[in-house]
Amino acid sequence: MEIQVGAILLQMINFGVVVGALSFLLFKPVRRILDERSRKIEEGQRAAEAALADREEAESLKQNAKRNAQKEVKEILDEARSDAQNSAATILAEAEKEAEQIREKARQAMAKEKDALRSELQTQFEQAVVDVTQAVIGETITAKKHQELIKKGLQEIAA
Amino acid sequence: MTTVQVITAIPLTDDLRDQVKKTVEKKLGSKEKFELVEEVDPQVLGGVELIINSVAYDATVRRKLNALRSQKGA
Protein backbone atom coordinates (compact mmCIF):
# COMPACT_ATOMS: atom_id res chain seq x y z
CA MET A 1 0.00 0.00 0.00
CA GLU A 2 1.38 3.36 -0.94
CA ILE A 3 1.06 6.44 1.21
CA GLN A 4 -0.12 9.38 -0.79
CA VAL A 5 1.24 12.40 1.04
CA GLY A 6 -0.45 14.78 -1.30
CA ALA A 7 -3.84 13.22 -0.65
CA ILE A 8 -3.21 13.33 3.09
CA LEU A 9 -2.24 16.97 2.92
CA LEU A 10 -5.26 17.68 0.84
CA GLN A 11 -7.44 15.84 3.30
CA MET A 12 -5.86 17.79 6.16
CA ILE A 13 -6.45 21.06 4.39
CA ASN A 14 -9.94 19.95 3.60
CA PHE A 15 -10.50 19.08 7.28
CA GLY A 16 -9.10 22.39 8.39
CA VAL A 17 -11.39 24.23 5.96
CA VAL A 18 -14.39 22.24 7.22
CA VAL A 19 -13.41 22.92 10.82
CA GLY A 20 -12.94 26.59 10.09
CA ALA A 21 -16.23 26.78 8.21
CA LEU A 22 -18.06 24.90 10.96
CA SER A 23 -16.43 27.03 13.57
CA PHE A 24 -17.51 30.20 11.81
CA LEU A 25 -20.90 29.10 10.65
CA LEU A 26 -22.01 26.76 13.43
CA PHE A 27 -19.95 26.81 16.63
CA LYS A 28 -19.91 30.58 17.07
CA PRO A 29 -23.68 31.03 16.58
CA VAL A 30 -24.33 28.03 18.78
CA ARG A 31 -21.96 29.38 21.47
CA ARG A 32 -23.58 32.78 21.15
CA ILE A 33 -26.97 31.19 21.53
CA LEU A 34 -25.75 29.20 24.51
CA ASP A 35 -24.16 32.28 26.06
CA GLU A 36 -27.34 34.21 25.49
CA ARG A 37 -29.30 31.40 27.06
CA SER A 38 -26.96 31.27 30.03
CA ARG A 39 -27.24 35.01 30.41
CA LYS A 40 -31.03 34.79 30.30
CA ILE A 41 -31.02 31.97 32.80
CA GLU A 42 -28.77 33.96 35.12
CA GLU A 43 -30.96 37.00 34.72
CA GLY A 44 -34.01 34.87 35.37
CA GLN A 45 -32.35 33.40 38.42
CA ARG A 46 -31.38 36.84 39.67
CA ALA A 47 -34.91 38.05 39.01
CA ALA A 48 -36.31 35.03 40.84
CA GLU A 49 -33.95 35.64 43.76
CA ALA A 50 -34.91 39.30 43.81
CA ALA A 51 -38.59 38.36 43.67
CA LEU A 52 -38.02 35.87 46.48
CA ALA A 53 -36.20 38.52 48.50
CA ASP A 54 -39.02 40.97 47.77
CA ARG A 55 -41.55 38.38 48.80
CA GLU A 56 -39.66 37.61 52.01
CA GLU A 57 -39.40 41.30 52.74
CA ALA A 58 -43.09 41.71 52.02
CA GLU A 59 -43.83 38.73 54.26
CA SER A 60 -41.66 40.23 56.96
CA LEU A 61 -43.43 43.57 56.60
CA LYS A 62 -46.77 41.76 56.72
CA GLN A 63 -45.77 39.91 59.90
CA ASN A 64 -44.53 43.13 61.47
CA ALA A 65 -47.73 44.91 60.53
CA LYS A 66 -49.74 41.97 61.93
CA ARG A 67 -47.75 41.99 65.18
CA ASN A 68 -48.15 45.74 65.51
CA ALA A 69 -51.86 45.47 64.83
CA GLN A 70 -52.21 42.67 67.40
CA LYS A 71 -50.22 44.69 69.93
CA GLU A 72 -52.37 47.72 69.27
CA VAL A 73 -55.57 45.66 69.59
CA LYS A 74 -54.29 44.19 72.85
CA GLU A 75 -53.46 47.63 74.19
CA ILE A 76 -56.90 48.93 73.21
CA LEU A 77 -58.59 45.92 74.80
CA ASP A 78 -56.50 46.24 77.96
CA GLU A 79 -57.32 49.91 78.19
CA ALA A 80 -61.00 49.20 77.58
CA ARG A 81 -60.97 46.45 80.24
CA SER A 82 -59.19 48.73 82.68
CA ASP A 83 -61.69 51.50 82.01
CA ALA A 84 -64.56 49.07 82.41
CA GLN A 85 -63.14 47.74 85.68
CA ASN A 86 -62.62 51.25 86.98
CA SER A 87 -66.14 52.22 85.99
CA ALA A 88 -67.54 49.06 87.57
CA ALA A 89 -65.59 49.68 90.77
CA THR A 90 -66.80 53.27 90.89
CA ILE A 91 -70.40 52.26 90.27
CA LEU A 92 -70.14 49.50 92.88
CA ALA A 93 -68.59 51.84 95.44
CA GLU A 94 -71.31 54.42 94.84
CA ALA A 95 -74.01 51.75 95.10
CA GLU A 96 -72.50 50.42 98.32
CA LYS A 97 -72.27 53.92 99.74
CA GLU A 98 -75.89 54.59 98.81
CA ALA A 99 -76.99 51.24 100.26
CA GLU A 100 -75.09 52.00 103.47
CA GLN A 101 -76.80 55.39 103.71
CA ILE A 102 -80.20 53.74 103.24
CA ARG A 103 -79.32 51.09 105.85
CA GLU A 104 -78.11 53.75 108.27
CA LYS A 105 -81.32 55.77 107.83
CA ALA A 106 -83.38 52.61 108.36
CA ARG A 107 -81.31 51.73 111.46
CA GLN A 108 -81.79 55.22 112.87
CA ALA A 109 -85.52 55.16 112.16
CA MET A 110 -85.81 51.69 113.70
CA ALA A 111 -83.78 52.68 116.76
CA LYS A 112 -85.90 55.79 117.21
CA GLU A 113 -89.10 53.78 116.91
CA LYS A 114 -87.71 51.13 119.24
CA ASP A 115 -86.77 53.74 121.84
CA ALA A 116 -90.21 55.33 121.63
CA LEU A 117 -91.89 51.94 121.95
CA ARG A 118 -89.62 50.92 124.81
CA SER A 119 -90.33 54.17 126.62
CA GLU A 120 -94.07 53.72 126.15
CA LEU A 121 -93.92 50.09 127.25
CA GLN A 122 -91.83 50.96 130.27
CA THR A 123 -94.36 53.58 131.33
CA GLN A 124 -97.23 51.15 130.83
CA PHE A 125 -95.31 48.39 132.58
CA GLU A 126 -94.42 50.57 135.55
CA GLN A 127 -98.04 51.60 135.88
CA ALA A 128 -99.14 47.98 135.65
CA VAL A 129 -96.67 46.98 138.37
CA VAL A 130 -97.84 49.85 140.51
CA ASP A 131 -101.46 48.81 140.00
CA VAL A 132 -100.74 45.15 140.79
CA THR A 133 -98.68 46.00 143.84
CA GLN A 134 -101.36 48.34 145.08
CA ALA A 135 -103.92 45.61 144.62
CA VAL A 136 -101.74 43.07 146.47
CA ILE A 137 -100.57 45.15 149.37
CA GLY A 138 -103.66 47.34 149.51
CA GLU A 139 -101.66 50.56 149.62
CA THR A 140 -101.16 53.34 147.08
CA ILE A 141 -97.76 52.84 145.47
CA THR A 142 -96.12 55.03 142.85
CA ALA A 143 -93.03 54.61 140.69
CA LYS A 144 -91.23 56.88 143.10
CA LYS A 145 -92.33 54.68 145.96
CA HIS A 146 -90.94 51.68 144.06
CA GLN A 147 -87.61 53.42 143.68
CA GLU A 148 -87.58 54.17 147.39
CA LEU A 149 -88.33 50.53 148.14
CA ILE A 150 -85.41 49.48 145.95
CA LYS A 151 -83.06 51.95 147.67
CA LYS A 152 -84.22 50.75 151.05
CA GLY A 153 -83.71 47.15 149.95
CA LEU A 154 -80.16 47.94 148.85
CA GLN A 155 -79.40 49.55 152.20
CA GLU A 156 -80.68 46.42 153.95
CA ILE A 157 -78.50 44.21 151.75
CA ALA A 158 -75.44 46.43 152.26
CA ALA A 159 -75.89 46.47 156.03
CA MET B 1 -65.90 37.96 136.19
CA THR B 2 -68.80 37.50 138.61
CA THR B 3 -72.34 37.71 137.32
CA VAL B 4 -74.77 39.48 139.61
CA GLN B 5 -78.48 39.05 139.00
CA VAL B 6 -80.65 42.02 140.00
CA ILE B 7 -84.38 41.41 140.29
CA THR B 8 -86.78 44.32 140.70
CA ALA B 9 -90.46 44.99 140.03
CA ILE B 10 -89.71 47.96 137.78
CA PRO B 11 -86.75 48.62 135.46
CA LEU B 12 -83.73 50.23 137.11
CA THR B 13 -82.99 53.91 136.55
CA ASP B 14 -79.36 55.02 136.12
CA ASP B 15 -79.34 56.30 139.69
CA LEU B 16 -80.64 53.00 141.06
CA ARG B 17 -78.15 51.08 138.90
CA ASP B 18 -75.29 53.07 140.42
CA GLN B 19 -76.56 52.29 143.89
CA VAL B 20 -76.83 48.60 143.01
CA LYS B 21 -73.18 48.66 141.82
CA LYS B 22 -72.04 50.29 145.05
CA THR B 23 -73.90 47.69 147.08
CA VAL B 24 -72.38 44.85 145.06
CA GLU B 25 -68.88 46.37 145.46
CA LYS B 26 -69.44 46.40 149.20
CA LYS B 27 -70.35 42.73 149.08
CA LEU B 28 -67.62 41.59 146.69
CA GLY B 29 -64.86 44.12 147.35
CA SER B 30 -64.00 47.01 145.04
CA LYS B 31 -61.36 45.03 143.08
CA GLU B 32 -63.70 42.23 142.05
CA LYS B 33 -65.09 42.72 138.56
CA PHE B 34 -68.73 41.93 138.03
CA GLU B 35 -71.50 42.16 135.48
CA LEU B 36 -75.09 43.07 136.26
CA VAL B 37 -77.89 41.02 134.74
CA GLU B 38 -81.10 42.92 135.28
CA GLU B 39 -84.41 41.14 135.50
CA VAL B 40 -87.80 42.75 135.92
CA ASP B 41 -90.27 40.58 137.78
CA PRO B 42 -93.53 42.21 138.92
CA GLN B 43 -94.12 39.28 141.25
CA VAL B 44 -91.49 40.62 143.67
CA LEU B 45 -94.01 43.48 144.17
CA GLY B 46 -91.28 45.94 145.22
CA GLY B 47 -87.78 46.23 146.61
CA VAL B 48 -84.82 44.38 145.19
CA GLU B 49 -83.20 40.96 145.19
CA LEU B 50 -79.50 40.44 144.40
CA ILE B 51 -78.09 37.01 143.59
CA ILE B 52 -74.30 37.06 143.93
CA ASN B 53 -72.35 33.82 143.43
CA SER B 54 -75.53 31.78 143.96
CA VAL B 55 -76.23 33.61 147.24
CA ALA B 56 -79.56 35.48 147.24
CA TYR B 57 -79.90 38.77 149.10
CA ASP B 58 -83.66 39.24 149.14
CA ALA B 59 -85.03 42.64 150.16
CA THR B 60 -88.28 42.44 148.25
CA VAL B 61 -91.82 43.20 149.36
CA ARG B 62 -92.78 39.65 148.37
CA ARG B 63 -90.28 38.18 150.85
CA LYS B 64 -91.55 40.50 153.57
CA LEU B 65 -95.16 39.53 152.86
CA ASN B 66 -94.19 35.87 152.88
CA ALA B 67 -92.38 36.40 156.16
CA LEU B 68 -95.48 38.07 157.61
CA ARG B 69 -97.64 35.26 156.28
CA SER B 70 -95.33 32.73 157.87
CA GLN B 71 -95.45 34.56 161.19
CA LYS B 72 -99.25 34.67 161.03
CA GLY B 73 -99.33 31.03 160.09
CA ALA B 74 -97.00 30.16 162.95
Coordinates of C-alpha atoms in Angstrom, one line a residue:
Chain A
M1 CA 0.0 0.0 0.0
E2 CA 1.4 3.4 -0.9
I3 CA 1.1 6.4 1.2
Q4 CA -0.1 9.4 -0.8
V5 CA 1.2 12.4 1.0
G6 CA -0.5 14.8 -1.3
A7 CA -3.8 13.2 -0.6
I8 CA -3.2 13.3 3.1
L9 CA -2.2 17.0 2.9
L10 CA -5.3 17.7 0.8
Q11 CA -7.4 15.8 3.3
M12 CA -5.9 17.8 6.2
I13 CA -6.4 21.1 4.4
N14 CA -9.9 19.9 3.6
F15 CA -10.5 19.1 7.3
G16 CA -9.1 22.4 8.4
V17 CA -11.4 24.2 6.0
V18 CA -14.4 22.2 7.2
V19 CA -13.4 22.9 10.8
G20 CA -12.9 26.6 10.1
A21 CA -16.2 26.8 8.2
L22 CA -18.1 24.9 11.0
S23 CA -16.4 27.0 13.6
F24 CA -17.5 30.2 11.8
L25 CA -20.9 29.1 10.7
L26 CA -22.0 26.8 13.4
F27 CA -19.9 26.8 16.6
K28 CA -19.9 30.6 17.1
P29 CA -23.7 31.0 16.6
V30 CA -24.3 28.0 18.8
R31 CA -22.0 29.4 21.5
R32 CA -23.6 32.8 21.1
I33 CA -27.0 31.2 21.5
L34 CA -25.7 29.2 24.5
D35 CA -24.2 32.3 26.1
E36 CA -27.3 34.2 25.5
R37 CA -29.3 31.4 27.1
S38 CA -27.0 31.3 30.0
R39 CA -27.2 35.0 30.4
K40 CA -31.0 34.8 30.3
I41 CA -31.0 32.0 32.8
E42 CA -28.8 34.0 35.1
E43 CA -31.0 37.0 34.7
G44 CA -34.0 34.9 35.4
Q45 CA -32.4 33.4 38.4
R46 CA -31.4 36.8 39.7
A47 CA -34.9 38.0 39.0
A48 CA -36.3 35.0 40.8
E49 CA -33.9 35.6 43.8
A50 CA -34.9 39.3 43.8
A51 CA -38.6 38.4 43.7
L52 CA -38.0 35.9 46.5
A53 CA -36.2 38.5 48.5
D54 CA -39.0 41.0 47.8
R55 CA -41.6 38.4 48.8
E56 CA -39.7 37.6 52.0
E57 CA -39.4 41.3 52.7
A58 CA -43.1 41.7 52.0
E59 CA -43.8 38.7 54.3
S60 CA -41.7 40.2 57.0
L61 CA -43.4 43.6 56.6
K62 CA -46.8 41.8 56.7
Q63 CA -45.8 39.9 59.9
N64 CA -44.5 43.1 61.5
A65 CA -47.7 44.9 60.5
K66 CA -49.7 42.0 61.9
R67 CA -47.8 42.0 65.2
N68 CA -48.1 45.7 65.5
A69 CA -51.9 45.5 64.8
Q70 CA -52.2 42.7 67.4
K71 CA -50.2 44.7 69.9
E72 CA -52.4 47.7 69.3
V73 CA -55.6 45.7 69.6
K74 CA -54.3 44.2 72.8
E75 CA -53.5 47.6 74.2
I76 CA -56.9 48.9 73.2
L77 CA -58.6 45.9 74.8
D78 CA -56.5 46.2 78.0
E79 CA -57.3 49.9 78.2
A80 CA -61.0 49.2 77.6
R81 CA -61.0 46.5 80.2
S82 CA -59.2 48.7 82.7
D83 CA -61.7 51.5 82.0
A84 CA -64.6 49.1 82.4
Q85 CA -63.1 47.7 85.7
N86 CA -62.6 51.3 87.0
S87 CA -66.1 52.2 86.0
A88 CA -67.5 49.1 87.6
A89 CA -65.6 49.7 90.8
T90 CA -66.8 53.3 90.9
I91 CA -70.4 52.3 90.3
L92 CA -70.1 49.5 92.9
A93 CA -68.6 51.8 95.4
E94 CA -71.3 54.4 94.8
A95 CA -74.0 51.8 95.1
E96 CA -72.5 50.4 98.3
K97 CA -72.3 53.9 99.7
E98 CA -75.9 54.6 98.8
A99 CA -77.0 51.2 100.3
E100 CA -75.1 52.0 103.5
Q101 CA -76.8 55.4 103.7
I102 CA -80.2 53.7 103.2
R103 CA -79.3 51.1 105.9
E104 CA -78.1 53.7 108.3
K105 CA -81.3 55.8 107.8
A106 CA -83.4 52.6 108.4
R107 CA -81.3 51.7 111.5
Q108 CA -81.8 55.2 112.9
A109 CA -85.5 55.2 112.2
M110 CA -85.8 51.7 113.7
A111 CA -83.8 52.7 116.8
K112 CA -85.9 55.8 117.2
E113 CA -89.1 53.8 116.9
K114 CA -87.7 51.1 119.2
D115 CA -86.8 53.7 121.8
A116 CA -90.2 55.3 121.6
L117 CA -91.9 51.9 121.9
R118 CA -89.6 50.9 124.8
S119 CA -90.3 54.2 126.6
E120 CA -94.1 53.7 126.2
L121 CA -93.9 50.1 127.2
Q122 CA -91.8 51.0 130.3
T123 CA -94.4 53.6 131.3
Q124 CA -97.2 51.2 130.8
F125 CA -95.3 48.4 132.6
E126 CA -94.4 50.6 135.6
Q127 CA -98.0 51.6 135.9
A128 CA -99.1 48.0 135.7
V129 CA -96.7 47.0 138.4
V130 CA -97.8 49.8 140.5
D131 CA -101.5 48.8 140.0
V132 CA -100.7 45.2 140.8
T133 CA -98.7 46.0 143.8
Q134 CA -101.4 48.3 145.1
A135 CA -103.9 45.6 144.6
V136 CA -101.7 43.1 146.5
I137 CA -100.6 45.1 149.4
G138 CA -103.7 47.3 149.5
E139 CA -101.7 50.6 149.6
T140 CA -101.2 53.3 147.1
I141 CA -97.8 52.8 145.5
T142 CA -96.1 55.0 142.9
A143 CA -93.0 54.6 140.7
K144 CA -91.2 56.9 143.1
K145 CA -92.3 54.7 146.0
H146 CA -90.9 51.7 144.1
Q147 CA -87.6 53.4 143.7
E148 CA -87.6 54.2 147.4
L149 CA -88.3 50.5 148.1
I150 CA -85.4 49.5 145.9
K151 CA -83.1 52.0 147.7
K152 CA -84.2 50.7 151.1
G153 CA -83.7 47.1 150.0
L154 CA -80.2 47.9 148.8
Q155 CA -79.4 49.6 152.2
E156 CA -80.7 46.4 153.9
I157 CA -78.5 44.2 151.8
A158 CA -75.4 46.4 152.3
A159 CA -75.9 46.5 156.0
Chain B
M1 CA -65.9 38.0 136.2
T2 CA -68.8 37.5 138.6
T3 CA -72.3 37.7 137.3
V4 CA -74.8 39.5 139.6
Q5 CA -78.5 39.0 139.0
V6 CA -80.6 42.0 140.0
I7 CA -84.4 41.4 140.3
T8 CA -86.8 44.3 140.7
A9 CA -90.5 45.0 140.0
I10 CA -89.7 48.0 137.8
P11 CA -86.8 48.6 135.5
L12 CA -83.7 50.2 137.1
T13 CA -83.0 53.9 136.5
D14 CA -79.4 55.0 136.1
D15 CA -79.3 56.3 139.7
L16 CA -80.6 53.0 141.1
R17 CA -78.2 51.1 138.9
D18 CA -75.3 53.1 140.4
Q19 CA -76.6 52.3 143.9
V20 CA -76.8 48.6 143.0
K21 CA -73.2 48.7 141.8
K22 CA -72.0 50.3 145.1
T23 CA -73.9 47.7 147.1
V24 CA -72.4 44.8 145.1
E25 CA -68.9 46.4 145.5
K26 CA -69.4 46.4 149.2
K27 CA -70.4 42.7 149.1
L28 CA -67.6 41.6 146.7
G29 CA -64.9 44.1 147.4
S30 CA -64.0 47.0 145.0
K31 CA -61.4 45.0 143.1
E32 CA -63.7 42.2 142.0
K33 CA -65.1 42.7 138.6
F34 CA -68.7 41.9 138.0
E35 CA -71.5 42.2 135.5
L36 CA -75.1 43.1 136.3
V37 CA -77.9 41.0 134.7
E38 CA -81.1 42.9 135.3
E39 CA -84.4 41.1 135.5
V40 CA -87.8 42.8 135.9
D41 CA -90.3 40.6 137.8
P42 CA -93.5 42.2 138.9
Q43 CA -94.1 39.3 141.2
V44 CA -91.5 40.6 143.7
L45 CA -94.0 43.5 144.2
G46 CA -91.3 45.9 145.2
G47 CA -87.8 46.2 146.6
V48 CA -84.8 44.4 145.2
E49 CA -83.2 41.0 145.2
L50 CA -79.5 40.4 144.4
I51 CA -78.1 37.0 143.6
I52 CA -74.3 37.1 143.9
N53 CA -72.3 33.8 143.4
S54 CA -75.5 31.8 144.0
V55 CA -76.2 33.6 147.2
A56 CA -79.6 35.5 147.2
Y57 CA -79.9 38.8 149.1
D58 CA -83.7 39.2 149.1
A59 CA -85.0 42.6 150.2
T60 CA -88.3 42.4 148.3
V61 CA -91.8 43.2 149.4
R62 CA -92.8 39.6 148.4
R63 CA -90.3 38.2 150.9
K64 CA -91.5 40.5 153.6
L65 CA -95.2 39.5 152.9
N66 CA -94.2 35.9 152.9
A67 CA -92.4 36.4 156.2
L68 CA -95.5 38.1 157.6
R69 CA -97.6 35.3 156.3
S70 CA -95.3 32.7 157.9
Q71 CA -95.5 34.6 161.2
K72 CA -99.2 34.7 161.0
G73 CA -99.3 31.0 160.1
A74 CA -97.0 30.2 163.0

